Amino acid sequence: MTHLIIGVTGQDGSLLAEKLIGEGEKVIGTFRRGGDYGNNDKAWRLDELKIKNLISLEPLDINDIFHFQKLIIKHNPDIIYQLAGNSFVGDSFEAPQSTLATNINSTINILETIRSLNMNTKVFFASSSEIFDSSTFEVKNETSKMEPLNPYGISKLTVYHLVKMYREAFGLKVSTGIFFNHESPFRARNFVCRKISYNIARLKVSGGPSFSLGNIDMKRDWSSAEDFVDGICLIVKKPGDYVLSSGNLTSVRSLLIEAARHAGFEPKFKGEGLKEVCYDAITGKVLMTISEKYYRKIDTPGLMGDSEKLEKSTGWKKTKGINQVICQMVEKDINRIKNKI
Ligand code: F7E
């Protein structure tokens, strides 16, 4: 089968490509047109996973439907995975127009292409737990009330509705994964888990200044990105909308403690509010300070997801908890820094 991964250079795209290539599948991967793909480090994940030469790479502006159609006609994929787009919630307050335009136009372009060319292609779209109503803390599933609090969540709610509408109205085999937070050593450094793992590793290996975080008492339902990639492969076989989550809430503070201990520090906290710091009780060195800069205008309160539908209809099972994942992330970052990767 031929698989087309839109956004193959991102965390989820590269892990999905690795899995499919390992299974002997043919993978076409797209990266953002205009990026200096050959030389900049956008492809660092594919390089590290040693799969860059095993993928047919194509530049793509997913907002240009004609460009997308040419690609589809050229490769005629059996399955398309839309994993590209703006995914940083914090930034979406600063750039609402481009967040909405990119995430929504790309969805329409793919759906309309499949429909108008009468293709039998299956398509997977990534949506987000940021679509849910966070005024109540009940566990969220596919039938829970949806009411996003930020431009990113609004764009992902539109993705969810469009996919559902095209599936129901036109019979397309299209699916949405409603992703809660998911992490791996291949996460970008602007997301909090990788920011922690990278900086803790840096402080361990080469020292240097402390790093800053925002509200460390925020909680999230965090999972392993590799588990979600397994979920994507199961979902495309049974088109529908599915929540992917761990069903547990963990605070940023507790992940910081886990990461620091795993690196050999003895993390302790002192001070309050913006003056709070995390230091290593063995050496007295300050590891982390708080900065108002990383507080969100509105921060979605921690919500928990319920993946029962996915488990029951596909047999999906999570294999790792977030504490295990953050420790792997720290180890990987320590290795990268030591080996100057
Ligand atoms: O923040 C808090 C921050 O940026 C997690 C994306 O995959 O999951 C992700 O979005 C929490 C928030 O992820 C810092 O305020 C504290 O409460 O890692 P994050 P996110 O915003 O939850 C959802 C489901 C998606 O769909 C998104 O695409 O951590 N936090 N201090 C911080 N966050 C960051 N980034 N940096 C800090 O310094």
Coordinates of C-alpha atoms and ligand atoms in Angstrom, one line a residue:
M1 CA 0.0 0.0 0.0
T2 CA 1.0 3.6 -0.6
H3 CA 0.8 5.9 2.4
L4 CA 1.0 9.7 2.1
I5 CA 2.1 11.5 5.3
I6 CA 1.4 15.2 5.3
G7 CA 3.8 16.7 7.8
V8 CA 6.3 13.9 7.8
T9 CA 9.0 16.0 9.5
G10 CA 7.0 16.5 12.7
Q11 CA 6.9 14.3 15.8
D12 CA 3.9 12.3 14.8
G13 CA 4.7 12.2 11.1
S14 CA 8.2 10.9 11.6
L15 CA 7.2 8.3 14.2
L16 CA 4.4 7.1 11.8
A17 CA 6.8 6.9 8.9
E18 CA 9.2 4.9 11.0
K19 CA 6.5 2.4 11.9
L20 CA 5.1 2.0 8.3
I21 CA 8.6 1.6 6.8
G22 CA 9.4 -1.0 9.5
E23 CA 6.3 -2.9 8.2
G24 CA 7.6 -2.7 4.7
E25 CA 5.1 -0.1 3.5
K26 CA 5.7 2.5 0.8
V27 CA 5.8 6.0 2.4
I28 CA 5.5 9.4 0.6
G29 CA 6.1 12.3 3.0
T30 CA 5.5 15.9 2.5
F31 CA 7.3 18.9 4.1
R32 CA 6.4 22.5 4.0
R33 CA 7.2 24.0 0.6
G34 CA 9.5 27.0 0.9
G35 CA 11.5 25.5 3.8
D36 CA 15.1 24.9 3.0
Y37 CA 14.6 21.2 3.5
G38 CA 17.9 20.0 2.3
N39 CA 20.0 22.0 4.6
N40 CA 18.1 23.1 7.7
D41 CA 17.5 20.8 10.6
K42 CA 13.8 20.4 9.9
A43 CA 14.5 16.8 8.9
W44 CA 16.5 16.1 12.1
R45 CA 13.9 13.5 13.2
L46 CA 14.1 11.6 10.0
D47 CA 17.9 11.7 10.1
E48 CA 17.9 10.5 13.7
L49 CA 15.5 7.7 12.9
K50 CA 17.6 6.8 9.9
I51 CA 14.6 6.8 7.5
K52 CA 15.2 10.0 5.5
N53 CA 16.4 8.0 2.4
L54 CA 13.6 5.5 2.7
I55 CA 10.8 8.0 2.2
S56 CA 9.9 9.8 -1.1
L57 CA 9.9 13.4 0.1
E58 CA 7.8 16.0 -1.7
P59 CA 7.5 19.7 -0.9
L60 CA 3.8 20.7 -0.4
D61 CA 1.9 23.9 0.3
I62 CA -1.2 22.2 1.7
N63 CA -3.1 25.5 1.4
D64 CA -2.9 25.3 -2.3
I65 CA -5.5 22.8 -3.5
F66 CA -4.0 22.6 -7.1
H67 CA -0.6 21.7 -5.7
F68 CA -2.2 19.0 -3.5
Q69 CA -4.2 17.6 -6.4
K70 CA -1.1 17.2 -8.5
L71 CA 0.6 15.3 -5.7
I72 CA -2.4 13.0 -5.3
I73 CA -2.7 12.3 -9.0
K74 CA 1.1 11.5 -9.1
H75 CA 1.1 9.1 -6.2
N76 CA -2.5 7.8 -5.9
P77 CA -2.1 6.9 -2.2
D78 CA -4.3 4.4 -0.4
I79 CA -4.1 6.2 2.9
I80 CA -3.4 9.9 3.7
Y81 CA -2.5 11.2 7.1
Q82 CA -2.9 14.9 7.8
L83 CA -0.5 15.6 10.6
A84 CA 0.7 19.1 9.5
G85 CA -0.4 22.5 10.7
N86 CA -0.1 25.0 13.5
S87 CA -0.1 23.0 16.8
F88 CA 1.3 25.4 19.4
V89 CA -1.7 26.6 21.5
G90 CA 0.3 29.5 23.1
D91 CA 1.1 31.0 19.7
S92 CA -2.4 30.7 18.4
F93 CA -3.4 33.8 20.5
E94 CA -0.8 35.8 18.6
A95 CA -1.5 34.4 15.2
P96 CA -5.2 33.5 15.1
Q97 CA -5.7 34.2 11.4
S98 CA -2.9 31.9 10.2
T99 CA -3.8 29.2 12.7
L100 CA -7.4 29.1 11.5
A101 CA -6.5 29.5 7.8
T102 CA -3.8 26.7 7.8
N103 CA -5.7 24.2 9.9
I104 CA -9.1 24.6 8.2
N105 CA -8.0 25.2 4.5
S106 CA -5.8 22.1 4.6
T107 CA -8.7 20.0 5.8
I108 CA -11.1 21.3 3.1
N109 CA -8.5 20.9 0.4
I110 CA -8.0 17.2 1.3
L111 CA -11.7 16.4 1.7
E112 CA -12.7 18.2 -1.5
T113 CA -9.9 16.6 -3.5
I114 CA -11.0 13.1 -2.4
R115 CA -14.6 13.8 -3.0
S116 CA -14.2 15.5 -6.4
L117 CA -11.8 12.9 -7.8
N118 CA -14.1 10.2 -6.5
M119 CA -11.3 8.5 -4.7
N120 CA -11.5 5.5 -2.3
T121 CA -8.6 6.8 -0.3
K122 CA -8.8 6.7 3.5
V123 CA -7.8 9.8 5.3
F124 CA -6.8 10.4 8.9
F125 CA -7.0 14.0 10.4
A126 CA -5.5 15.0 13.8
S127 CA -7.8 17.0 16.0
S128 CA -7.2 17.9 19.7
S129 CA -8.6 17.8 23.2
E130 CA -8.5 21.6 23.1
I131 CA -11.9 21.3 21.4
F132 CA -13.7 20.3 24.6
D133 CA -15.7 22.4 27.0
S134 CA -13.5 22.9 30.1
S135 CA -16.1 24.4 32.4
T136 CA -16.7 21.0 33.8
F137 CA -14.1 18.4 34.7
E138 CA -16.0 15.3 33.7
V139 CA -13.9 12.9 31.7
K140 CA -14.2 13.7 27.9
N141 CA -15.3 11.3 25.2
E142 CA -16.6 11.6 21.7
T143 CA -20.0 12.7 22.9
S144 CA -18.8 15.4 25.4
K145 CA -19.7 19.0 24.9
M146 CA -17.2 20.9 22.7
E147 CA -16.4 24.6 23.4
P148 CA -12.8 25.6 22.7
L149 CA -11.1 28.5 24.6
N150 CA -8.4 29.4 22.0
P151 CA -7.9 29.9 18.3
Y152 CA -6.1 26.6 17.9
G153 CA -9.0 24.7 19.6
I154 CA -11.5 26.6 17.4
S155 CA -9.6 25.5 14.2
K156 CA -9.5 21.9 15.5
L157 CA -13.2 21.9 16.3
T158 CA -13.8 22.9 12.7
V159 CA -11.6 20.1 11.5
Y160 CA -13.7 17.6 13.6
H161 CA -17.0 18.9 12.2
L162 CA -15.8 19.0 8.5
V163 CA -14.5 15.4 8.7
K164 CA -17.7 14.1 10.3
M165 CA -19.8 16.0 7.8
Y166 CA -17.9 14.6 4.7
R167 CA -18.1 11.1 6.2
E168 CA -21.8 11.3 6.8
A169 CA -22.9 13.3 3.8
F170 CA -20.6 11.8 1.1
G171 CA -19.6 8.4 2.6
L172 CA -15.9 9.2 2.6
K173 CA -13.7 6.9 4.7
V174 CA -12.3 9.8 6.7
S175 CA -11.5 9.8 10.5
T176 CA -10.5 12.1 13.2
G177 CA -8.2 11.4 16.2
I178 CA -9.0 13.7 19.1
F179 CA -5.5 13.8 20.5
F180 CA -4.8 14.6 24.1
N181 CA -1.2 15.6 24.8
H182 CA 1.4 13.1 23.6
E183 CA 5.1 13.2 23.9
S184 CA 8.3 11.5 22.8
P185 CA 12.0 12.3 22.5
F186 CA 11.0 13.7 19.1
R187 CA 8.7 16.5 20.5
A188 CA 9.6 20.1 19.5
R189 CA 11.3 22.0 22.3
N190 CA 8.6 24.7 22.6
F191 CA 6.2 22.1 24.2
V192 CA 6.6 21.8 28.0
C193 CA 7.7 18.2 28.3
R194 CA 10.6 18.5 25.8
K195 CA 11.5 21.9 27.2
I196 CA 11.9 20.2 30.6
S197 CA 13.8 17.1 29.2
Y198 CA 16.2 19.2 27.1
N199 CA 17.0 21.7 29.8
I200 CA 17.4 19.1 32.6
A201 CA 19.7 17.2 30.2
R202 CA 21.7 20.4 29.4
L203 CA 22.1 21.3 33.0
K204 CA 23.3 17.8 33.8
V205 CA 25.8 17.5 31.0
S206 CA 27.1 21.0 30.5
G207 CA 25.6 23.2 33.3
G208 CA 24.9 26.8 32.3
P209 CA 22.0 29.0 33.4
S210 CA 18.7 27.8 34.8
F211 CA 15.6 27.7 32.5
S212 CA 12.2 29.3 33.0
L213 CA 8.7 27.8 32.9
G214 CA 5.2 29.3 33.2
N215 CA 2.4 27.9 35.4
I216 CA 3.9 24.6 36.7
D217 CA 0.7 23.6 38.5
M218 CA -1.2 23.2 35.2
K219 CA -2.1 19.6 34.5
R220 CA -2.6 17.6 31.4
D221 CA -3.6 14.1 30.3
W222 CA -0.3 13.0 28.8
S223 CA 0.5 9.9 26.7
S224 CA 3.2 8.4 24.6
A225 CA 3.3 9.6 21.0
E226 CA 4.2 6.1 19.9
D227 CA 1.0 4.7 21.4
F228 CA -1.0 7.3 19.5
V229 CA 0.8 6.4 16.2
D230 CA -0.4 2.8 16.8
G231 CA -3.9 4.2 17.4
I232 CA -3.8 6.1 14.0
C233 CA -3.0 2.9 12.2
L234 CA -6.0 1.1 13.8
I235 CA -8.4 4.1 13.3
V236 CA -7.9 4.2 9.5
K237 CA -9.2 0.6 9.3
K238 CA -12.4 1.6 11.1
P239 CA -13.3 5.2 10.0
G240 CA -14.8 7.4 12.7
D241 CA -14.0 9.9 15.4
Y242 CA -11.9 8.7 18.4
V243 CA -10.5 10.1 21.6
L244 CA -6.8 9.2 22.2
S245 CA -5.8 9.7 25.9
S246 CA -4.3 8.2 29.0
G247 CA -7.1 8.8 31.4
N248 CA -4.7 10.3 34.0
L249 CA -3.8 13.9 34.9
T250 CA -0.3 14.9 35.8
S251 CA 1.1 18.3 36.6
V252 CA 4.0 20.1 34.9
R253 CA 5.6 20.3 38.4
S254 CA 5.5 16.5 38.9
L255 CA 7.1 15.9 35.4
L256 CA 9.8 18.4 36.3
I257 CA 10.5 16.4 39.5
E258 CA 10.5 13.1 37.6
A259 CA 12.9 14.4 34.9
A260 CA 15.3 16.0 37.4
R261 CA 15.5 12.9 39.6
H262 CA 16.1 10.8 36.5
A263 CA 19.0 12.9 35.6
G264 CA 20.5 12.5 39.1
F265 CA 19.4 15.8 40.7
E266 CA 17.5 16.1 44.0
P267 CA 14.8 18.7 43.1
K268 CA 13.4 20.9 45.8
F269 CA 11.2 24.0 45.6
K270 CA 11.3 27.3 47.4
G271 CA 9.5 30.7 47.2
E272 CA 6.0 31.3 45.9
G273 CA 4.2 32.4 42.7
L274 CA 6.6 34.2 40.2
K275 CA 9.4 34.0 42.8
E276 CA 9.3 30.2 43.1
V277 CA 12.4 28.3 42.0
C278 CA 13.4 24.6 41.7
Y279 CA 16.9 23.9 42.9
D280 CA 19.1 20.8 43.3
A281 CA 19.4 20.0 47.0
I282 CA 22.8 18.3 46.4
T283 CA 24.6 21.3 44.9
G284 CA 22.2 24.2 45.7
K285 CA 22.2 25.1 42.0
V286 CA 18.9 26.7 40.7
L287 CA 17.5 24.5 37.9
M288 CA 14.3 26.4 37.1
T289 CA 12.7 29.8 37.7
I290 CA 9.2 31.0 36.9
S291 CA 8.6 33.5 34.1
E292 CA 5.3 35.4 33.5
K293 CA 6.2 35.2 29.8
Y294 CA 5.2 31.6 29.6
Y295 CA 1.8 32.0 31.3
R296 CA -1.1 31.8 28.8
K297 CA -3.8 34.4 28.3
I298 CA -6.2 31.6 29.0
D299 CA -4.8 28.2 29.9
T300 CA -7.2 25.3 29.3
P301 CA -7.7 23.6 32.7
G302 CA -6.4 20.0 32.8
L303 CA -9.0 17.7 31.2
M304 CA -9.0 13.9 31.2
G305 CA -9.9 11.8 28.2
D306 CA -11.7 8.4 27.9
S307 CA -10.5 6.2 25.0
E308 CA -13.0 3.4 25.6
K309 CA -14.5 3.7 22.1
L310 CA -11.0 3.3 20.5
E311 CA -10.1 0.4 22.9
K312 CA -13.4 -1.5 22.3
S313 CA -13.6 -1.0 18.6
T314 CA -10.0 -1.5 17.6
G315 CA -8.3 -3.3 20.5
W316 CA -5.9 -0.3 21.0
K317 CA -4.0 -0.3 24.3
K318 CA -1.6 2.2 25.8
T319 CA 1.8 0.7 26.6
K320 CA 3.6 3.5 28.5
G321 CA 2.8 6.1 31.1
I322 CA 4.1 9.7 30.9
N323 CA 6.7 9.2 33.7
Q324 CA 8.3 6.5 31.6
V325 CA 8.2 8.7 28.5
I326 CA 9.7 11.8 30.3
C327 CA 12.6 9.6 31.6
Q328 CA 13.2 8.3 28.0
M329 CA 13.2 11.9 26.8
V330 CA 15.8 12.9 29.4
E331 CA 18.0 10.0 28.5
K332 CA 17.8 10.7 24.8
D333 CA 18.6 14.4 25.3
I334 CA 21.6 13.6 27.5
N335 CA 22.9 11.4 24.7
R336 CA 22.2 14.0 22.1
I337 CA 24.1 16.7 24.0
K338 CA 27.0 14.4 24.8
N339 CA 27.3 13.4 21.2
K340 CA 26.5 16.9 19.9
I341 CA 23.5 15.8 17.8
Ligands
F7E1 O1 1.6 22.9 27.5 C1 2.0 24.6 30.7 C2 1.1 25.2 29.7 O2 2.6 23.6 25.3 C3 1.2 22.1 28.5 C4 -0.3 20.4 21.8 O3 0.1 19.1 21.3 O4 -1.6 19.4 23.5 C5 -0.5 20.3 23.3 O5 -0.9 21.6 23.8 C6 0.9 22.8 29.7 C7 0.1 24.1 29.5 O6 1.0 21.7 25.4 C8 5.3 26.1 30.2 O7 0.6 26.5 30.1 C9 4.0 25.7 31.9 O8 -0.9 24.2 30.6 O9 3.2 21.4 26.2 P1 2.2 22.4 26.0 P2 -0.6 22.1 25.2 O10 -0.8 23.6 25.2 O11 -1.4 21.4 26.2 C10 -2.8 19.7 22.9 C11 -3.8 18.5 23.2 C12 -2.7 20.0 21.4 O12 -3.5 19.6 20.6 C13 -1.5 20.8 21.1 O13 -1.3 20.8 19.7 O14 2.1 23.3 30.3 N1 3.3 25.2 30.8 N2 5.1 26.3 31.5 C14 4.1 25.5 29.7 N3 4.0 25.2 28.4 C15 4.9 25.5 27.5 N4 4.8 25.2 26.2 N5 6.1 26.2 28.0 C16 6.3 26.5 29.3 O15 7.3 27.1 29.6

